[in-house]
Amino acid sequence: MSTDAVVTTLSTEDRPVRKAPRRPKPAPGTKRLSPLRVLGSVIVWLFTAFNIMVLYWLLAAAFKTPLEIFRDPLALPSQLFRTGKPFRNFIYAWDTADFGTAFFNTVLLVAVCSVVIVLISAPAAYALSRLGVRGSGPLTGFIAIGMGIPFQTVVIPLFIVLAKINLTNNLFGLGVLYVALSLPFTVFLLTGFFRSLPDELEEASAIDGASPTRTFWSIMLPLARGGLITALILNAIGLWNETLLAIVFLQENANFTLSRALFTFYNAASYQSEYGGLLAGVAIIVLPMLVMYVLLARRIITGLTLGAGK
């Protein structure tokens, strides 16, 4: 055997054998038959089934007569379909409650307020999370405290203040309230998004001579697009369903939002036993946001989890 072959054989034999990488231990509660995992899955599926059942009952009852609603609450609607007027309840609710004007008011109010909230919250969140403002940590916590104050406790003082400056019973005054009460949550949400962005981008932008304002508008804001869209959607859903402030601050039918118009329509429909029309009115309000959430659920979840990156 040659010398080179001996050297090769010895070097191969003396070479240490590499062990396979160790598998990380599974996180608690991730075992296949973990009791906690099974219990959590059962609770989630029961809650989901309950919500699906409630949604089915609402949609089915919207196409029923009052007799069908009480006699066969879970059966499929039939009587209005046999008479050739399946949308009779929806037409009655739309005309009686003047949902046409209320729908326009709601779409306009929700769209404008959602955009304004994001436009104000984005610079504030960027300043608190990226610019090193003195006291930004305590200030962020102070803003977060605003989410824990129930707005029901400040309705009366708000009404007195707005009444003195003639901002009650108009959509502008209600929009001001919507923006002010939604800012704490939106600022806190967007702060997490801006903190998750890499610092190298700002450093490169500063080296190129860009000001903090230009860095924000040209670089950081486009990168936070997912967070901005998530904040916009969540605010739109919340404002669309808001009822208490609309009841307190709006008195004229011409200024009613959908939830306020439904509140007024409830008394008339109950008095006339038009429960099918009442539930059709509820469906008119619920369905747009439900459809939007179903279509954008993946984007909302992705945006929320992205903000938890740091």
CSV table of N, CA and C in Angstrom, one decimal, residues 90-215:
chain,number,residue,atom,x,y,z
A,90,PHE,N,-86.5,42.9,3.8
A,90,PHE,CA,-85.4,43.9,3.6
A,90,PHE,C,-85.9,45.2,3.0
A,91,ILE,N,-86.9,45.1,2.1
A,91,ILE,CA,-87.5,46.3,1.5
A,91,ILE,C,-88.2,47.1,2.6
A,92,TYR,N,-89.0,46.4,3.4
A,92,TYR,CA,-89.7,47.1,4.5
A,92,TYR,C,-88.7,47.8,5.4
A,93,ALA,N,-87.7,47.1,5.8
A,93,ALA,CA,-86.7,47.7,6.7
A,93,ALA,C,-86.0,48.9,6.1
A,94,TRP,N,-85.6,48.8,4.8
A,94,TRP,CA,-84.9,49.8,4.1
A,94,TRP,C,-85.7,51.1,4.0
A,95,ASP,N,-87.0,50.9,3.6
A,95,ASP,CA,-87.9,52.0,3.4
A,95,ASP,C,-88.3,52.7,4.7
A,96,THR,N,-88.8,51.8,5.7
A,96,THR,CA,-89.3,52.4,6.9
A,96,THR,C,-88.2,53.0,7.8
A,97,ALA,N,-87.1,52.4,7.9
A,97,ALA,CA,-86.0,53.0,8.7
A,97,ALA,C,-85.2,54.1,8.0
A,98,ASP,N,-85.5,54.3,6.7
A,98,ASP,CA,-84.7,55.3,5.9
A,98,ASP,C,-83.2,54.9,5.9
A,99,PHE,N,-83.0,53.6,5.6
A,99,PHE,CA,-81.6,53.2,5.6
A,99,PHE,C,-80.8,53.7,4.5
A,100,GLY,N,-81.4,54.3,3.4
A,100,GLY,CA,-80.7,54.8,2.3
A,100,GLY,C,-79.8,56.0,2.8
A,101,THR,N,-80.4,57.0,3.5
A,101,THR,CA,-79.7,58.1,4.0
A,101,THR,C,-78.7,57.7,5.1
A,102,ALA,N,-79.1,56.8,5.9
A,102,ALA,CA,-78.2,56.3,7.0
A,102,ALA,C,-77.0,55.6,6.5
A,103,PHE,N,-77.2,54.8,5.4
A,103,PHE,CA,-76.1,54.1,4.8
A,103,PHE,C,-75.1,55.0,4.2
A,104,PHE,N,-75.5,56.1,3.5
A,104,PHE,CA,-74.6,57.1,3.0
A,104,PHE,C,-73.9,57.8,4.1
A,105,ASN,N,-74.6,58.2,5.2
A,105,ASN,CA,-73.9,58.9,6.3
A,105,ASN,C,-72.9,58.0,6.9
A,106,THR,N,-73.2,56.7,7.1
A,106,THR,CA,-72.3,55.8,7.8
A,106,THR,C,-71.0,55.5,6.9
A,107,VAL,N,-71.2,55.3,5.6
A,107,VAL,CA,-70.1,55.1,4.7
A,107,VAL,C,-69.1,56.3,4.7
A,108,LEU,N,-69.7,57.5,4.6
A,108,LEU,CA,-68.9,58.7,4.6
A,108,LEU,C,-68.2,58.9,5.9
A,109,LEU,N,-68.9,58.8,7.0
A,109,LEU,CA,-68.3,59.0,8.3
A,109,LEU,C,-67.2,58.0,8.6
A,110,VAL,N,-67.5,56.7,8.3
A,110,VAL,CA,-66.5,55.7,8.6
A,110,VAL,C,-65.2,55.8,7.8
A,111,ALA,N,-65.4,56.1,6.5
A,111,ALA,CA,-64.3,56.2,5.6
A,111,ALA,C,-63.4,57.4,5.9
A,112,VAL,N,-64.0,58.6,6.2
A,112,VAL,CA,-63.2,59.8,6.5
A,112,VAL,C,-62.5,59.6,7.8
A,113,CYS,N,-63.2,59.2,8.8
A,113,CYS,CA,-62.7,59.0,10.2
A,113,CYS,C,-61.5,58.0,10.2
A,114,SER,N,-61.7,56.9,9.5
A,114,SER,CA,-60.7,55.8,9.5
A,114,SER,C,-59.4,56.3,8.9
A,115,VAL,N,-59.5,57.1,7.8
A,115,VAL,CA,-58.3,57.6,7.1
A,115,VAL,C,-57.7,58.7,8.0
A,116,VAL,N,-58.4,59.6,8.6
A,116,VAL,CA,-57.9,60.6,9.5
A,116,VAL,C,-57.2,60.0,10.7
A,117,ILE,N,-57.8,59.0,11.3
A,117,ILE,CA,-57.2,58.3,12.4
A,117,ILE,C,-55.8,57.8,12.1
A,118,VAL,N,-55.7,57.1,10.9
A,118,VAL,CA,-54.4,56.5,10.5
A,118,VAL,C,-53.4,57.6,10.2
A,119,LEU,N,-53.8,58.7,9.5
A,119,LEU,CA,-52.9,59.8,9.2
A,119,LEU,C,-52.4,60.5,10.4
A,120,ILE,N,-53.1,60.6,11.5
A,120,ILE,CA,-52.6,61.2,12.7
A,120,ILE,C,-51.8,60.2,13.5
A,121,SER,N,-52.2,58.9,13.5
A,121,SER,CA,-51.5,58.0,14.4
A,121,SER,C,-50.2,57.5,13.8
A,122,ALA,N,-50.0,57.4,12.5
A,122,ALA,CA,-48.8,57.0,11.9
A,122,ALA,C,-47.6,57.9,12.3
A,123,PRO,N,-47.6,59.2,12.1
A,123,PRO,CA,-46.5,60.0,12.5
A,123,PRO,C,-46.3,59.9,14.0
A,124,ALA,N,-47.3,59.9,14.8
A,124,ALA,CA,-47.2,59.8,16.3
A,124,ALA,C,-46.5,58.5,16.7
A,125,ALA,N,-46.9,57.4,16.1
A,125,ALA,CA,-46.3,56.1,16.4
A,125,ALA,C,-44.8,56.1,16.0
A,126,TYR,N,-44.5,56.7,14.8
A,126,TYR,CA,-43.2,56.7,14.3
A,126,TYR,C,-42.3,57.5,15.3
A,127,ALA,N,-42.8,58.7,15.7
A,127,ALA,CA,-42.0,59.5,16.6
A,127,ALA,C,-41.7,58.8,17.9
A,128,LEU,N,-42.7,58.1,18.4
A,128,LEU,CA,-42.5,57.5,19.7
A,128,LEU,C,-41.6,56.2,19.7
A,129,SER,N,-41.6,55.6,18.5
A,129,SER,CA,-40.9,54.3,18.4
A,129,SER,C,-39.5,54.4,17.8
A,130,ARG,N,-39.2,55.5,16.9
A,130,ARG,CA,-38.0,55.5,16.1
A,130,ARG,C,-37.1,56.7,16.3
A,131,LEU,N,-37.7,57.8,16.8
A,131,LEU,CA,-36.9,59.1,16.8
A,131,LEU,C,-36.2,59.3,18.1
A,132,GLY,N,-36.4,58.4,19.1
A,132,GLY,CA,-35.7,58.6,20.4
A,132,GLY,C,-36.2,59.8,21.1
A,133,VAL,N,-37.4,60.1,21.0
A,133,VAL,CA,-38.0,61.3,21.7
A,133,VAL,C,-37.9,61.1,23.3
A,134,ARG,N,-37.4,62.1,24.0
A,134,ARG,CA,-37.3,62.0,25.4
A,134,ARG,C,-38.6,61.7,26.1
A,135,GLY,N,-38.6,60.7,26.9
A,135,GLY,CA,-39.9,60.3,27.6
A,135,GLY,C,-40.8,59.5,26.7
A,136,SER,N,-40.4,59.0,25.6
A,136,SER,CA,-41.3,58.3,24.7
A,136,SER,C,-41.9,57.0,25.3
A,137,GLY,N,-41.1,56.3,26.2
A,137,GLY,CA,-41.6,55.1,26.8
A,137,GLY,C,-42.8,55.4,27.7
A,138,PRO,N,-42.6,56.3,28.7
A,138,PRO,CA,-43.8,56.7,29.5
A,138,PRO,C,-44.9,57.3,28.8
A,139,LEU,N,-44.6,58.0,27.7
A,139,LEU,CA,-45.7,58.6,26.9
A,139,LEU,C,-46.5,57.5,26.2
A,140,THR,N,-45.8,56.5,25.7
A,140,THR,CA,-46.5,55.4,25.0
A,140,THR,C,-47.4,54.7,26.0
A,141,GLY,N,-46.9,54.5,27.2
A,141,GLY,CA,-47.7,53.8,28.3
A,141,GLY,C,-48.9,54.7,28.6
A,142,PHE,N,-48.7,56.0,28.7
A,142,PHE,CA,-49.8,56.9,29.0
A,142,PHE,C,-50.9,56.9,27.9
A,143,ILE,N,-50.4,56.8,26.6
A,143,ILE,CA,-51.4,56.6,25.5
A,143,ILE,C,-52.1,55.3,25.6
A,144,ALA,N,-51.4,54.3,26.0
A,144,ALA,CA,-52.1,52.9,26.2
A,144,ALA,C,-53.1,52.9,27.3
A,145,ILE,N,-52.9,53.8,28.3
A,145,ILE,CA,-53.9,53.9,29.4
A,145,ILE,C,-55.3,54.3,28.8
A,146,GLY,N,-55.2,55.1,27.7
A,146,GLY,CA,-56.5,55.6,27.1
A,146,GLY,C,-57.3,54.5,26.6
A,147,MET,N,-56.7,53.3,26.3
A,147,MET,CA,-57.5,52.2,25.8
A,147,MET,C,-58.3,51.6,26.9
A,148,GLY,N,-57.8,51.7,28.2
A,148,GLY,CA,-58.5,51.1,29.3
A,148,GLY,C,-59.6,51.9,29.9
A,149,ILE,N,-59.8,53.1,29.4
A,149,ILE,CA,-60.9,54.0,30.0
A,149,ILE,C,-62.1,53.8,29.2
A,150,PRO,N,-63.2,53.2,29.8
A,150,PRO,CA,-64.4,53.1,29.0
A,150,PRO,C,-65.0,54.4,28.6
A,151,PHE,N,-65.3,54.5,27.3
A,151,PHE,CA,-65.8,55.8,26.8
A,151,PHE,C,-67.2,56.1,27.4
A,152,GLN,N,-67.9,55.1,27.9
A,152,GLN,CA,-69.2,55.3,28.5
A,152,GLN,C,-69.1,56.2,29.7
A,153,THR,N,-68.0,56.2,30.3
A,153,THR,CA,-67.9,57.0,31.6
A,153,THR,C,-67.7,58.5,31.3
A,154,VAL,N,-67.3,58.8,30.0
A,154,VAL,CA,-67.1,60.2,29.7
A,154,VAL,C,-68.1,60.8,28.7
A,155,VAL,N,-69.2,60.0,28.5
A,155,VAL,CA,-70.2,60.5,27.5
A,155,VAL,C,-70.9,61.8,27.9
A,156,ILE,N,-71.2,61.8,29.2
A,156,ILE,CA,-71.9,63.0,29.7
A,156,ILE,C,-71.0,64.3,29.6
A,157,PRO,N,-69.8,64.2,30.1
A,157,PRO,CA,-68.9,65.4,29.9
A,157,PRO,C,-68.7,65.8,28.5
A,158,LEU,N,-68.5,64.8,27.6
A,158,LEU,CA,-68.3,65.1,26.2
A,158,LEU,C,-69.6,65.7,25.6
A,159,PHE,N,-70.7,65.3,26.0
A,159,PHE,CA,-72.0,65.9,25.5
A,159,PHE,C,-72.1,67.4,25.9
A,160,ILE,N,-71.7,67.7,27.2
A,160,ILE,CA,-71.8,69.0,27.7
A,160,ILE,C,-70.8,69.9,26.9
A,161,VAL,N,-69.6,69.4,26.7
A,161,VAL,CA,-68.6,70.2,26.0
A,161,VAL,C,-69.0,70.5,24.5
A,162,LEU,N,-69.4,69.4,23.8
A,162,LEU,CA,-69.8,69.6,22.4
A,162,LEU,C,-71.1,70.4,22.3
A,163,ALA,N,-72.0,70.4,23.3
A,163,ALA,CA,-73.2,71.2,23.2
A,163,ALA,C,-72.9,72.7,23.3
A,164,LYS,N,-71.8,73.0,24.1
A,164,LYS,CA,-71.5,74.4,24.2
A,164,LYS,C,-70.8,75.0,23.0
A,165,ILE,N,-70.2,74.1,22.1
A,165,ILE,CA,-69.6,74.6,20.9
A,165,ILE,C,-70.4,74.2,19.7
A,166,ASN,N,-71.7,73.8,19.9
A,166,ASN,CA,-72.7,73.5,18.8
A,166,ASN,C,-72.2,72.4,17.9
A,167,LEU,N,-71.6,71.3,18.5
A,167,LEU,CA,-71.2,70.2,17.7
A,167,LEU,C,-72.0,68.9,18.0
A,168,THR,N,-73.1,69.1,18.6
A,168,THR,CA,-74.1,68.0,18.8
A,168,THR,C,-75.0,67.9,17.6
A,169,ASN,N,-75.6,66.8,17.4
A,169,ASN,CA,-76.6,66.5,16.3
A,169,ASN,C,-76.0,66.9,14.9
A,170,ASN,N,-74.7,66.6,14.7
A,170,ASN,CA,-74.2,66.7,13.4
A,170,ASN,C,-73.0,65.7,13.2
A,171,LEU,N,-72.8,65.3,12.0
A,171,LEU,CA,-71.8,64.2,11.7
A,171,LEU,C,-70.4,64.7,12.0
A,172,PHE,N,-70.1,66.0,11.9
A,172,PHE,CA,-68.7,66.5,12.1
A,172,PHE,C,-68.4,66.3,13.6
A,173,GLY,N,-69.3,66.7,14.5
A,173,GLY,CA,-69.0,66.5,15.9
A,173,GLY,C,-68.8,65.0,16.3
A,174,LEU,N,-69.7,64.2,15.7
A,174,LEU,CA,-69.5,62.7,16.0
A,174,LEU,C,-68.2,62.2,15.4
A,175,GLY,N,-67.8,62.7,14.3
A,175,GLY,CA,-66.5,62.3,13.7
A,175,GLY,C,-65.3,62.7,14.5
A,176,VAL,N,-65.4,63.9,15.1
A,176,VAL,CA,-64.3,64.3,16.0
A,176,VAL,C,-64.2,63.4,17.2
A,177,LEU,N,-65.3,63.0,17.8
A,177,LEU,CA,-65.3,62.0,18.9
A,177,LEU,C,-64.7,60.7,18.4
A,178,TYR,N,-65.1,60.2,17.2
A,178,TYR,CA,-64.6,58.9,16.7
A,178,TYR,C,-63.1,59.0,16.6
A,179,VAL,N,-62.6,60.0,16.1
A,179,VAL,CA,-61.1,60.2,15.9
A,179,VAL,C,-60.4,60.2,17.2
A,180,ALA,N,-60.9,61.0,18.1
A,180,ALA,CA,-60.2,61.2,19.4
A,180,ALA,C,-60.2,59.9,20.2
A,181,LEU,N,-61.3,59.2,20.2
A,181,LEU,CA,-61.4,58.0,21.0
A,181,LEU,C,-60.7,56.8,20.4
A,182,SER,N,-60.4,56.8,19.1
A,182,SER,CA,-59.7,55.7,18.4
A,182,SER,C,-58.2,55.9,18.4
A,183,LEU,N,-57.7,57.1,18.7
A,183,LEU,CA,-56.3,57.4,18.5
A,183,LEU,C,-55.5,56.5,19.5
A,184,PRO,N,-55.8,56.3,20.8
A,184,PRO,CA,-54.9,55.5,21.6
A,184,PRO,C,-54.7,54.1,21.1
A,185,PHE,N,-55.7,53.4,20.7
A,185,PHE,CA,-55.5,52.1,20.2
A,185,PHE,C,-54.7,52.0,18.9
A,186,THR,N,-54.9,53.0,18.0
A,186,THR,CA,-54.2,53.0,16.7
A,186,THR,C,-52.8,53.3,16.9
A,187,VAL,N,-52.5,54.3,17.7
A,187,VAL,CA,-51.1,54.7,18.0
A,187,VAL,C,-50.3,53.5,18.6
A,188,PHE,N,-50.9,52.9,19.6
A,188,PHE,CA,-50.3,51.7,20.3
A,188,PHE,C,-50.1,50.6,19.3
A,189,LEU,N,-51.0,50.4,18.4
A,189,LEU,CA,-50.9,49.3,17.4
A,189,LEU,C,-49.8,49.6,16.4
A,190,LEU,N,-49.7,50.8,15.9
A,190,LEU,CA,-48.7,51.2,14.9
A,190,LEU,C,-47.3,51.3,15.5
A,191,THR,N,-47.2,51.6,16.8
A,191,THR,CA,-45.9,51.6,17.4
A,191,THR,C,-45.2,50.3,17.3
A,192,GLY,N,-46.0,49.2,17.5
A,192,GLY,CA,-45.4,47.9,17.4
A,192,GLY,C,-44.9,47.6,15.9
A,193,PHE,N,-45.6,48.1,14.9
A,193,PHE,CA,-45.2,47.9,13.6
A,193,PHE,C,-43.9,48.6,13.3
A,194,PHE,N,-43.8,49.9,13.6
A,194,PHE,CA,-42.6,50.7,13.4
A,194,PHE,C,-41.4,50.1,14.1
A,195,ARG,N,-41.6,49.6,15.3
A,195,ARG,CA,-40.5,49.0,16.1
A,195,ARG,C,-39.9,47.8,15.4
A,196,SER,N,-40.8,47.1,14.7
A,196,SER,CA,-40.3,45.8,14.0
A,196,SER,C,-39.5,46.0,12.8
A,197,LEU,N,-39.5,47.3,12.3
A,197,LEU,CA,-38.7,47.6,11.0
A,197,LEU,C,-37.2,47.7,11.3
A,198,PRO,N,-36.4,47.2,10.4
A,198,PRO,CA,-34.9,47.2,10.7
A,198,PRO,C,-34.3,48.7,10.8
A,199,ASP,N,-33.4,48.8,11.7
A,199,ASP,CA,-32.7,50.1,11.9
A,199,ASP,C,-31.8,50.5,10.8
A,200,GLU,N,-31.3,49.5,10.0
A,200,GLU,CA,-30.3,49.8,9.0
A,200,GLU,C,-30.9,50.8,7.9
A,201,LEU,N,-32.2,50.7,7.7
A,201,LEU,CA,-32.8,51.5,6.7
A,201,LEU,C,-32.7,53.0,7.0
A,202,GLU,N,-33.0,53.3,8.3
A,202,GLU,CA,-32.9,54.7,8.7
A,202,GLU,C,-31.4,55.2,8.7
A,203,GLU,N,-30.5,54.3,9.1
A,203,GLU,CA,-29.1,54.7,9.1
A,203,GLU,C,-28.6,55.0,7.6
A,204,ALA,N,-29.0,54.1,6.7
A,204,ALA,CA,-28.6,54.3,5.3
A,204,ALA,C,-29.3,55.6,4.8
A,205,SER,N,-30.5,55.9,5.2
A,205,SER,CA,-31.2,57.1,4.7
A,205,SER,C,-30.5,58.3,5.3
A,206,ALA,N,-30.1,58.3,6.6
A,206,ALA,CA,-29.4,59.4,7.2
A,206,ALA,C,-28.0,59.7,6.5
A,207,ILE,N,-27.3,58.6,6.1
A,207,ILE,CA,-26.0,58.7,5.4
A,207,ILE,C,-26.2,59.4,4.1
A,208,ASP,N,-27.3,59.1,3.4
A,208,ASP,CA,-27.6,59.8,2.1
A,208,ASP,C,-28.1,61.2,2.3
A,209,GLY,N,-28.3,61.7,3.5
A,209,GLY,CA,-28.7,63.0,3.7
A,209,GLY,C,-30.2,63.3,3.8
A,210,ALA,N,-31.0,62.3,4.0
A,210,ALA,CA,-32.4,62.4,4.1
A,210,ALA,C,-32.8,62.9,5.5
A,211,SER,N,-33.8,63.8,5.5
A,211,SER,CA,-34.2,64.2,6.8
A,211,SER,C,-35.2,63.2,7.4
A,212,PRO,N,-35.4,63.2,8.8
A,212,PRO,CA,-36.3,62.3,9.4
A,212,PRO,C,-37.7,62.3,8.7
A,213,THR,N,-38.2,63.5,8.3
A,213,THR,CA,-39.5,63.5,7.7
A,213,THR,C,-39.5,62.8,6.4
A,214,ARG,N,-38.5,63.0,5.6
A,214,ARG,CA,-38.4,62.3,4.3
A,214,ARG,C,-38.2,60.8,4.5
A,215,THR,N,-37.4,60.4,5.5
A,215,THR,CA,-37.3,59.0,5.7
A,215,THR,C,-38.6,58.4,6.1
